[in-house]
Amino acid sequence: MRRYLFPAFVLLLVAALAFSVGFYSGFRKNVVFEMIVRGARAMNPAPLVTAAPEMRLDMTDRAFLDSTLLPLHQDEILVTSSEGTPLPLLALEAAGGEDAIALGAEGTLFRMTGAACPGDGCLRQIGRLVRPDGTALDDIYDLLSLEREGGRDWYVSYGQPDAAGFNKSFAISRFVLPEDEGGKSLQPVEKPVFLSRSFSLRNGHAPRSAGGAMAYDPKTDEIIVAVGDYSLNGIANVYSGAVPPSQSPDSDIGKILRIDRETGQSHIVSMGHRNPQGLSISSDGELISTEHAPKGGDEINLIAEGRNYGWPYASMGTVYGTYSFPEKPLRAGEVHGGYTPPIAAYLPSPGISAVTHIEGFHPAWDGDLMVATLKARSLMRVRRWVGGSYTEQIYIGDRIRDVDIVGKAMLLATDSGKIIRLTPVENVQLARTETGLNTNLNALSNCGGCHNLNYPVSTRDAPHLRNLMGRPIASASDYSTYSPALLAKSTGTWDIESLEKFLRAPQEFAPGTAMPDLGLSDGEIAELMTELPLLR
């Protein structure tokens, strides 16, 4: 028996030592841990992508969208997988004339033919982007096209980890736009034309704080790109070195950069950025960025060479859960701590995303900025003048990831898999009389006295009417005082038939309901049946 005890003890000791070394290495992420991970990755490399996913398209005409200065036609295209799951859309980019290219999650590409919209030939899948080695391109930020003599060049920005996964770079690559009618082709992007100085992943990072928005300056033939701080700011995650990367000239993250398209050489335009989601350059060279702040303080910034916008030493927002911000002012007592302040900031944060200069769309809006939002699910039209500005919020109802003007249409890419196409209504009289947009001029004004017609927020007296058609009866989640009579109908759905019965005789439809009999005429009810479905 004794002869087995010593080998067993040695085996147990070796196992304990191996566990201790492995645990310590995993916790400290030291050289031993890195060697183990490299070996594991070498034995189990990332799989190659073999086919583009099959997508399905659903065209829907939503008719009209209202705003203060301009009524709009609105139609939508829903992109889903073959199983019916919506495909989040990341970016839209002009492809010449009225055409555009949409980029979905994991690199799926679609061509929109504007002249065919909103018909069946409006959108088709044309292929999928993959990394140069054929593996999935699954960390994508933005899409850029630029017109050149004889055609267009296409670029995509994305995250590029090293082989071991301990460091990461921000990358921009060219690619050839596929034109596969079946949408099944795989298109590897080229070797990066720009690869940022790498940063360590040992302390974690946030891919969604990468920024990545791109713009093209035709006057200098440079790509301009906004690189986020990946949450390496001392607030969300610790960083290496004495200075936060956003404030260090030795790091590319937290910066807006200009990149030579041929050499890949870059120089810093501005620094002190957190998570710049949008970037737009106007025809006269004005550069605007939009930027996520922490809790409150989402920013619109006018970008100028050599400026420092303060992050993480200054913010209009606060750190989550603290109601304060640990400022390190450049000059105490000055606005934004002496750093360059935003030209506009939003409290609470709407979840700001893309931005575009409105040029050549419609005289009512031309010269303004159009800003997309995620949390607020709205467009923000921003008009500026010397010394001030205003913002008009236009509710859309979807998280808007990108906004661009292509031809005479404003296109929106959403997280819910929709491409939303907005075009101006030229005949405003038609909008007044047939769409119910100007609610004080039609039968819908009878509803607006109690119900909220503009936003999906119920009033104290009545549930909101947005997205009413197809909604379960008595189902507005923020309204809790439905009558028992209407709650008894909650297994049903509001459609043309049920709405008409309810409006003609509320007590017959749901005896005991709080809805009064409005004494509507046949003409008013017919008008409401046309107008209520438009409240999307």
Coordinates of C-alpha atoms in Angstrom, one line a residue:
M1 CA 0.0 0.0 0.0
R2 CA 2.8 2.4 0.9
R3 CA 4.3 2.1 -2.6
Y4 CA 1.2 3.8 -4.0
L5 CA 1.1 6.6 -1.5
F6 CA 4.2 8.4 -2.7
P7 CA 3.2 8.5 -6.5
A8 CA -0.4 9.5 -5.4
F9 CA 1.0 12.3 -3.3
V10 CA 3.3 13.5 -6.1
L11 CA 0.4 13.4 -8.6
L12 CA -1.9 15.3 -6.2
L13 CA 0.9 17.9 -5.6
V14 CA 1.4 18.4 -9.3
A15 CA -2.3 18.8 -9.9
A16 CA -2.6 21.3 -7.1
L17 CA 0.4 23.3 -8.4
A18 CA -1.1 23.2 -12.0
F19 CA -4.4 24.4 -10.7
S20 CA -2.8 27.2 -8.7
V21 CA -0.6 28.3 -11.6
G22 CA -3.6 28.2 -14.0
F23 CA -5.9 30.1 -11.5
Y24 CA -3.2 32.7 -10.8
S25 CA -2.4 33.1 -14.5
G26 CA -6.0 33.4 -15.5
F27 CA -6.6 36.0 -12.8
R28 CA -3.4 38.0 -13.6
K29 CA -3.5 37.2 -17.4
N30 CA 0.3 36.6 -17.3
V31 CA 2.7 35.0 -19.9
V32 CA 1.7 31.5 -18.9
F33 CA -2.0 32.3 -19.4
E34 CA -1.2 33.8 -22.8
M35 CA 0.7 30.8 -23.9
I36 CA -2.2 28.5 -22.9
V37 CA -4.7 30.7 -24.8
R38 CA -2.5 30.9 -27.9
G39 CA -2.1 27.1 -27.9
A40 CA -5.9 26.6 -27.5
R41 CA -6.6 29.1 -30.3
A42 CA -4.0 27.4 -32.6
M43 CA -5.7 24.0 -32.1
N44 CA -9.2 25.5 -32.5
P45 CA -9.1 28.3 -35.1
A46 CA -12.1 30.5 -35.9
P47 CA -14.3 28.7 -38.5
L48 CA -14.4 29.9 -42.1
V49 CA -17.7 31.4 -43.3
T50 CA -19.1 29.1 -46.0
A51 CA -22.3 31.0 -47.1
A52 CA -24.2 34.2 -46.8
P53 CA -27.5 33.8 -44.8
E54 CA -30.7 33.8 -46.7
M55 CA -32.8 36.9 -46.0
R56 CA -36.4 37.7 -46.5
L57 CA -37.9 41.1 -47.4
D58 CA -41.3 42.6 -46.5
M59 CA -42.3 45.8 -48.1
T60 CA -44.8 47.9 -46.2
D61 CA -46.2 51.3 -47.1
R62 CA -46.8 53.3 -43.9
A63 CA -48.2 56.2 -45.9
F64 CA -47.3 59.5 -44.1
L65 CA -45.2 61.0 -41.3
D66 CA -45.7 64.4 -39.9
S67 CA -43.3 67.1 -38.9
T68 CA -43.6 70.8 -38.2
L69 CA -42.4 72.1 -41.5
L70 CA -42.7 69.1 -43.8
P71 CA -45.1 66.2 -44.3
L72 CA -43.4 63.0 -45.5
H73 CA -44.2 59.8 -47.3
Q74 CA -43.0 56.9 -45.3
D75 CA -42.4 53.3 -46.4
E76 CA -40.5 50.5 -44.8
I77 CA -38.7 47.3 -45.8
L78 CA -38.3 44.7 -43.1
V79 CA -35.3 42.4 -43.5
T80 CA -35.5 39.0 -41.6
S81 CA -33.7 35.7 -41.6
S82 CA -35.4 32.6 -43.1
E83 CA -36.6 31.9 -39.6
G84 CA -38.3 35.3 -39.3
T85 CA -35.7 36.9 -37.0
P86 CA -35.1 40.6 -37.9
L87 CA -31.6 41.4 -39.1
P88 CA -30.1 44.5 -37.3
L89 CA -28.9 47.0 -39.9
L90 CA -25.7 48.9 -39.2
A91 CA -25.2 51.4 -42.0
L92 CA -26.5 52.8 -45.3
E93 CA -24.4 54.5 -48.0
A94 CA -25.2 56.1 -51.4
A95 CA -24.3 54.0 -54.4
G96 CA -24.9 56.6 -57.2
G97 CA -28.1 58.2 -58.3
E98 CA -31.1 57.0 -56.3
D99 CA -29.4 53.7 -55.3
A100 CA -27.9 52.8 -51.9
I101 CA -26.1 49.9 -50.2
A102 CA -27.3 48.7 -46.8
L103 CA -25.0 46.7 -44.4
G104 CA -26.4 44.3 -42.0
A105 CA -25.0 42.5 -39.0
E106 CA -22.1 40.1 -39.7
G107 CA -21.5 41.8 -43.1
T108 CA -24.7 41.0 -45.1
L109 CA -25.1 43.4 -48.0
F110 CA -28.2 44.7 -49.8
R111 CA -28.7 46.9 -52.8
M112 CA -31.6 49.4 -52.8
T113 CA -32.7 50.5 -56.2
G114 CA -34.4 53.8 -55.5
A115 CA -36.3 54.0 -58.8
A116 CA -38.1 50.7 -58.0
C117 CA -39.1 51.7 -54.5
P118 CA -41.5 51.0 -52.9
G119 CA -42.1 48.0 -55.3
D120 CA -40.8 44.5 -55.3
G121 CA -37.5 45.3 -57.0
C122 CA -36.6 47.9 -54.4
L123 CA -34.1 45.8 -52.3
R124 CA -32.2 42.7 -53.0
Q125 CA -29.4 40.8 -51.1
I126 CA -26.1 40.8 -53.0
G127 CA -23.6 39.0 -50.7
R128 CA -21.7 39.0 -47.4
L129 CA -18.4 40.5 -46.3
V130 CA -15.9 38.3 -44.4
R131 CA -12.4 39.0 -43.0
P132 CA -9.4 38.6 -45.3
D133 CA -8.8 35.1 -43.9
G134 CA -12.4 34.1 -44.6
T135 CA -13.7 34.2 -41.0
A136 CA -16.8 36.1 -39.9
L137 CA -16.7 39.9 -40.0
D138 CA -18.6 40.2 -36.7
D139 CA -17.4 43.5 -35.2
I140 CA -18.5 46.1 -37.9
Y141 CA -18.8 49.8 -37.3
D142 CA -19.6 51.7 -40.5
L143 CA -19.7 51.7 -44.3
L144 CA -18.3 54.3 -46.7
S145 CA -18.5 54.9 -50.4
L146 CA -16.8 57.5 -52.5
E147 CA -17.1 58.3 -56.1
R148 CA -14.0 58.3 -58.3
E149 CA -13.4 58.4 -62.0
G150 CA -14.8 55.2 -63.5
G151 CA -16.6 53.9 -60.4
R152 CA -16.8 53.9 -56.6
D153 CA -14.5 52.8 -53.8
W154 CA -16.0 51.0 -50.8
Y155 CA -14.7 50.9 -47.3
V156 CA -15.8 49.2 -44.0
S157 CA -14.5 50.0 -40.5
Y158 CA -14.3 47.1 -38.0
G159 CA -12.5 45.8 -34.9
Q160 CA -9.4 43.5 -35.5
P161 CA -8.1 41.5 -32.6
D162 CA -4.7 39.9 -32.8
A163 CA -4.3 36.1 -33.2
A164 CA -4.1 35.5 -29.5
G165 CA -7.0 37.8 -28.6
F166 CA -5.0 39.9 -26.1
N167 CA -4.8 43.1 -28.2
K168 CA -7.1 44.8 -30.6
S169 CA -6.9 47.4 -33.4
F170 CA -9.4 49.6 -35.2
A171 CA -9.3 48.8 -38.9
I172 CA -10.5 50.2 -42.2
S173 CA -10.5 48.0 -45.3
R174 CA -11.4 48.4 -49.0
F175 CA -13.7 45.8 -50.6
V176 CA -15.2 45.1 -54.0
L177 CA -18.9 45.4 -53.9
P178 CA -20.4 42.0 -54.9
E179 CA -23.3 41.9 -57.4
D180 CA -24.6 38.3 -56.8
E181 CA -28.2 38.2 -57.9
G182 CA -28.8 35.3 -55.5
G183 CA -27.1 37.1 -52.6
K184 CA -25.0 34.1 -51.6
S185 CA -21.5 35.2 -52.5
L186 CA -18.8 35.8 -49.9
Q187 CA -16.6 38.9 -50.4
P188 CA -13.3 39.0 -48.4
V189 CA -12.3 42.6 -47.5
E190 CA -8.8 43.6 -48.4
K191 CA -5.9 43.9 -46.1
P192 CA -6.5 47.0 -43.9
V193 CA -5.6 50.3 -45.5
F194 CA -5.5 51.7 -42.0
L195 CA -4.8 49.8 -38.8
S196 CA -4.7 51.8 -35.5
R197 CA -2.1 51.4 -32.9
S198 CA -3.3 48.4 -30.9
F199 CA -4.6 48.5 -27.3
S200 CA -4.7 45.8 -24.6
L201 CA -7.8 43.8 -23.9
R202 CA -6.5 42.5 -20.6
N203 CA -8.7 44.8 -18.6
G204 CA -11.8 44.3 -20.8
H205 CA -13.3 46.7 -23.3
A206 CA -16.7 47.6 -24.8
P207 CA -16.9 47.0 -28.6
R208 CA -20.1 49.2 -28.7
S209 CA -17.9 52.1 -27.6
A210 CA -15.8 51.9 -30.7
G211 CA -17.5 54.7 -32.6
G212 CA -16.2 53.9 -36.1
A213 CA -18.2 56.5 -38.1
M214 CA -16.5 57.5 -41.4
A215 CA -16.8 60.4 -43.8
Y216 CA -14.9 61.4 -47.0
D217 CA -13.3 64.8 -47.7
P218 CA -13.1 65.2 -51.5
K219 CA -11.0 68.3 -51.1
T220 CA -8.1 66.4 -49.5
D221 CA -9.0 62.9 -50.7
E222 CA -8.9 61.7 -47.1
I223 CA -11.0 59.4 -45.0
I224 CA -12.1 61.0 -41.7
V225 CA -12.9 58.5 -39.0
A226 CA -14.2 58.8 -35.4
V227 CA -12.6 56.2 -33.1
G228 CA -14.2 55.6 -29.7
D229 CA -12.4 54.9 -26.4
Y230 CA -13.7 51.3 -26.1
S231 CA -14.6 52.3 -22.5
L232 CA -10.9 52.4 -21.6
N233 CA -11.3 55.6 -19.6
G234 CA -10.8 54.9 -15.9
I235 CA -14.6 55.1 -15.3
A236 CA -15.9 52.0 -17.1
N237 CA -12.6 50.1 -17.4
V238 CA -9.0 50.8 -16.3
Y239 CA -6.4 51.7 -18.9
S240 CA -2.7 51.2 -19.2
G241 CA -0.4 54.1 -18.7
A242 CA -0.6 57.4 -16.8
V243 CA -3.0 59.2 -19.2
P244 CA -6.4 58.0 -20.5
P245 CA -6.1 56.9 -24.2
S246 CA -8.5 59.6 -25.3
Q247 CA -6.1 62.2 -23.9
S248 CA -2.9 60.6 -25.1
P249 CA -1.3 61.6 -28.5
D250 CA 0.3 58.2 -28.4
S251 CA -3.0 56.4 -28.9
D252 CA -5.5 56.4 -31.8
I253 CA -8.6 55.7 -29.7
G254 CA -10.8 58.5 -28.5
K255 CA -9.8 60.5 -31.5
I256 CA -11.0 61.8 -34.8
L257 CA -8.4 61.0 -37.5
R258 CA -7.7 61.9 -41.1
I259 CA -6.3 59.0 -43.1
D260 CA -4.5 59.1 -46.5
R261 CA -6.4 56.6 -48.7
E262 CA -3.2 55.4 -50.5
T263 CA -0.6 55.3 -47.7
G264 CA -2.8 54.6 -44.7
Q265 CA -0.9 57.4 -42.8
S266 CA -3.0 59.2 -40.3
H267 CA -2.9 62.3 -38.2
I268 CA -5.0 63.4 -35.2
V269 CA -7.7 66.0 -35.9
S270 CA -9.2 66.2 -32.4
M271 CA -9.0 64.3 -29.1
G272 CA -11.0 63.8 -26.0
H273 CA -13.9 61.7 -27.5
R274 CA -15.8 59.0 -25.7
N275 CA -18.0 57.2 -28.2
P276 CA -18.6 59.2 -31.4
Q277 CA -21.4 57.5 -33.2
G278 CA -21.9 59.8 -36.2
L279 CA -19.7 61.9 -38.5
S280 CA -20.7 64.1 -41.4
I281 CA -18.9 66.6 -43.6
S282 CA -20.9 69.3 -45.4
S283 CA -20.3 70.4 -49.0
D284 CA -18.4 73.4 -47.6
G285 CA -16.2 71.3 -45.3
E286 CA -18.0 71.7 -41.9
L287 CA -17.3 68.6 -39.9
I288 CA -19.9 67.5 -37.3
S289 CA -19.7 64.5 -34.9
T290 CA -22.3 63.1 -32.6
E291 CA -21.2 61.4 -29.4
H292 CA -22.6 59.2 -26.6
A293 CA -22.1 60.6 -23.1
P294 CA -22.5 58.6 -19.9
K295 CA -25.8 59.3 -18.0
G296 CA -27.1 62.4 -19.9
G297 CA -25.1 64.8 -22.0
D298 CA -25.1 63.2 -25.5
E299 CA -23.3 65.7 -27.7
I300 CA -23.2 67.3 -31.1
N301 CA -19.7 68.6 -31.7
L302 CA -18.4 71.0 -34.3
I303 CA -15.0 69.5 -35.0
A304 CA -12.0 71.7 -35.6
E305 CA -8.3 70.8 -36.1
G306 CA -6.3 70.6 -32.8
R307 CA -9.2 70.8 -30.4
N308 CA -9.7 68.8 -27.3
Y309 CA -13.3 67.9 -26.4
G310 CA -12.5 66.9 -22.8
W311 CA -13.4 63.2 -22.3
P312 CA -12.9 61.7 -19.7
Y313 CA -11.9 64.9 -17.9
A314 CA -15.2 66.8 -18.7
S315 CA -18.7 65.8 -19.6
M316 CA -22.2 67.3 -19.7
G317 CA -23.5 64.0 -18.1
T318 CA -22.8 62.2 -14.9
V319 CA -21.4 58.8 -14.0
Y320 CA -24.2 56.2 -13.6
G321 CA -25.4 56.0 -10.0
T322 CA -23.4 58.9 -8.7
Y323 CA -25.2 62.1 -9.9
S324 CA -21.9 63.7 -10.4
F325 CA -18.9 63.6 -12.7
P326 CA -15.2 63.5 -11.6
E327 CA -14.0 66.5 -13.6
K328 CA -10.4 67.4 -14.2
P329 CA -10.7 70.9 -15.7
L330 CA -8.1 72.3 -18.0
R331 CA -9.1 75.8 -16.7
A332 CA -11.3 75.8 -13.6
G333 CA -14.4 77.8 -13.7
E334 CA -14.8 77.8 -17.5
V335 CA -17.5 76.1 -19.4
H336 CA -16.8 72.4 -20.0
G337 CA -13.7 72.8 -17.9
G338 CA -11.9 74.9 -20.5
Y339 CA -12.1 72.1 -23.1
T340 CA -14.1 72.6 -26.4
P341 CA -17.8 72.3 -25.5
P342 CA -20.4 70.7 -27.7
I343 CA -22.6 73.0 -29.8
A344 CA -25.6 71.0 -28.4
A345 CA -26.1 68.5 -25.6
Y346 CA -29.1 66.4 -24.6
L347 CA -30.3 65.7 -21.1
P348 CA -31.6 63.0 -20.7
S349 CA -29.6 61.3 -23.4
P350 CA -31.7 60.2 -26.4
G351 CA -29.0 57.6 -27.3
I352 CA -27.6 59.7 -30.1
S353 CA -26.3 57.8 -33.2
A354 CA -25.7 59.0 -36.8
V355 CA -25.8 62.5 -38.2
T356 CA -26.0 64.0 -41.7
H357 CA -26.0 67.5 -43.1
I358 CA -29.4 68.0 -44.9
E359 CA -28.4 69.2 -48.4
G360 CA -30.6 69.1 -51.5
F361 CA -33.5 67.3 -49.8
H362 CA -36.2 70.0 -49.4
P363 CA -36.0 73.8 -48.9
A364 CA -37.9 73.4 -45.6
W365 CA -35.0 71.5 -44.1
D366 CA -31.9 72.2 -46.2
G367 CA -29.1 73.6 -44.1
D368 CA -30.2 71.7 -40.9
L369 CA -28.6 68.7 -39.3
M370 CA -30.5 65.4 -39.0
V371 CA -29.5 63.4 -36.0
A372 CA -30.6 59.8 -35.4
T373 CA -31.3 58.3 -32.0
L374 CA -31.5 54.8 -30.5
K375 CA -33.2 55.2 -27.1
A376 CA -35.6 58.0 -28.2
R377 CA -36.4 56.1 -31.4
S378 CA -36.6 59.5 -33.1
L379 CA -35.0 61.8 -35.6
M380 CA -33.8 65.1 -34.2
R381 CA -33.8 68.0 -36.8
V382 CA -31.4 70.6 -35.5
R383 CA -31.5 74.2 -36.9
R384 CA -28.7 76.5 -35.9
W385 CA -28.1 80.3 -36.1
V386 CA -25.5 82.6 -34.6
G387 CA -25.9 82.2 -30.9
G388 CA -28.5 79.5 -30.7
S389 CA -30.4 76.5 -32.1
Y390 CA -33.5 74.4 -31.8
T391 CA -34.3 70.7 -32.1
E392 CA -37.4 69.2 -33.5
Q393 CA -38.0 65.6 -32.4
I394 CA -39.7 63.5 -35.0
Y395 CA -40.8 60.2 -33.5
I396 CA -40.2 57.1 -35.7
G397 CA -40.7 54.2 -33.3
D398 CA -37.5 52.2 -34.1
R399 CA -33.9 52.4 -32.8
I400 CA -32.2 54.3 -35.7
R401 CA -28.6 53.3 -36.4
D402 CA -27.9 55.3 -39.5
V403 CA -29.4 58.2 -41.5
D404 CA -28.4 59.3 -45.0
I405 CA -29.9 61.2 -47.9
V406 CA -29.8 59.4 -51.2
G407 CA -31.3 61.1 -54.2
K408 CA -34.6 62.7 -53.0
A409 CA -35.1 60.2 -50.2
M410 CA -33.9 60.2 -46.6
L411 CA -33.0 56.6 -45.6
L412 CA -32.9 55.2 -42.1
A413 CA -31.3 51.9 -41.0
T414 CA -32.7 50.4 -37.8
D415 CA -31.8 47.8 -35.2
S416 CA -35.2 46.2 -35.8
G417 CA -34.2 45.2 -39.4
K418 CA -36.1 48.0 -41.1
I419 CA -35.0 50.3 -43.8
I420 CA -37.3 53.3 -43.6
R421 CA -37.6 55.6 -46.6
L422 CA -38.8 59.1 -46.2
T423 CA -39.7 61.4 -49.2
P424 CA -41.3 64.9 -49.0
V425 CA -45.0 65.4 -49.7
E426 CA -44.9 68.1 -52.3
N427 CA -48.7 68.7 -52.3
V428 CA -49.3 70.0 -48.7
Q429 CA -53.0 70.4 -49.4
L430 CA -53.2 66.7 -50.0
A431 CA -51.6 66.1 -46.7
R432 CA -54.1 68.4 -44.9
T433 CA -57.2 66.8 -46.4
E434 CA -56.4 63.1 -46.9
T435 CA -53.8 62.0 -44.4
G436 CA -54.8 63.6 -41.1
L437 CA -51.4 65.0 -40.5
N438 CA -52.6 68.4 -39.4
T439 CA -54.8 67.2 -36.6
N440 CA -56.5 70.5 -36.0
L441 CA -58.1 70.5 -39.4
N442 CA -59.8 67.1 -39.4
A443 CA -61.8 64.5 -37.5
L444 CA -58.7 63.3 -35.6
S445 CA -58.8 66.6 -33.6
N446 CA -61.7 65.1 -31.7
C447 CA -59.4 62.4 -30.4
G448 CA -56.5 64.7 -29.6
G449 CA -58.3 66.4 -26.7
C450 CA -57.8 63.3 -24.5
H451 CA -55.4 60.9 -26.4
N452 CA -51.8 61.5 -27.3
L453 CA -51.6 61.4 -31.1
N454 CA -47.9 62.3 -31.4
Y455 CA -46.0 60.0 -29.2
P456 CA -46.5 56.5 -27.6
V457 CA -47.1 58.0 -24.2
S458 CA -50.5 57.8 -22.6
T459 CA -52.1 60.8 -20.9
R460 CA -53.8 60.7 -17.4
D461 CA -57.2 60.5 -19.1
A462 CA -56.7 58.1 -22.0
P463 CA -54.3 55.7 -23.7
H464 CA -52.1 56.9 -26.6
L465 CA -53.1 56.1 -30.1
R466 CA -49.8 55.4 -31.8
N467 CA -49.6 52.0 -33.5
L468 CA -53.3 51.5 -32.6
M469 CA -54.2 49.4 -35.7
G470 CA -53.3 45.8 -34.9
R471 CA -52.8 46.4 -31.2
P472 CA -54.6 44.2 -28.7
I473 CA -57.6 46.0 -27.1
A474 CA -56.8 47.7 -23.8
S475 CA -53.1 47.0 -24.1
A476 CA -51.2 50.3 -23.7
S477 CA -48.5 49.3 -21.2
D478 CA -48.3 52.8 -19.6
Y479 CA -52.1 53.2 -19.0
S480 CA -53.6 51.4 -16.0
T481 CA -57.1 52.8 -15.7
Y482 CA -58.9 50.9 -18.5
S483 CA -62.6 50.2 -17.7
P484 CA -63.5 46.6 -16.7
A485 CA -65.7 46.6 -19.8
L486 CA -62.8 47.3 -22.2
L487 CA -60.5 45.0 -20.3
A488 CA -63.0 42.2 -20.9
K489 CA -62.3 42.7 -24.6
S490 CA -58.5 42.5 -24.3
T491 CA -58.3 39.2 -26.1
G492 CA -59.4 41.0 -29.2
T493 CA -57.5 43.3 -31.6
W494 CA -58.1 46.7 -32.9
D495 CA -58.9 46.5 -36.6
I496 CA -61.1 48.5 -39.0
E497 CA -64.2 46.6 -38.0
S498 CA -63.8 46.8 -34.2
L499 CA -62.7 50.4 -34.3
E500 CA -65.7 51.4 -36.4
K501 CA -68.1 49.6 -34.0
F502 CA -66.5 51.2 -31.0
L503 CA -66.6 54.7 -32.4
R504 CA -70.2 54.4 -33.6
A505 CA -71.6 53.1 -30.4
P506 CA -69.1 52.7 -27.5
Q507 CA -71.6 51.4 -25.0
E508 CA -72.9 48.7 -27.4
F509 CA -69.3 47.6 -28.1
A510 CA -68.2 47.5 -24.4
P511 CA -71.1 48.2 -22.0
G512 CA -69.7 50.3 -19.1
T513 CA -66.8 51.8 -21.0
A514 CA -65.6 55.3 -20.0
M515 CA -65.5 56.3 -23.7
P516 CA -68.3 58.8 -24.4
D517 CA -70.5 58.7 -27.4
L518 CA -69.0 61.5 -29.6
G519 CA -71.9 61.5 -32.0
L520 CA -69.7 61.2 -35.1
S521 CA -71.1 61.5 -38.5
D522 CA -70.6 58.8 -41.2
G523 CA -68.2 61.1 -42.9
E524 CA -66.1 61.7 -39.7
I525 CA -66.0 57.9 -39.0
A526 CA -64.8 57.2 -42.5
E527 CA -62.1 59.8 -42.2
L528 CA -61.0 58.4 -38.9
M529 CA -60.7 54.9 -40.4
T530 CA -58.3 56.4 -42.9
E531 CA -56.3 58.5 -40.4
L532 CA -55.9 56.2 -37.3
P533 CA -53.9 53.5 -39.2
L534 CA -51.4 56.3 -40.1
L535 CA -50.4 56.9 -36.5
R536 CA -47.4 54.7 -36.5

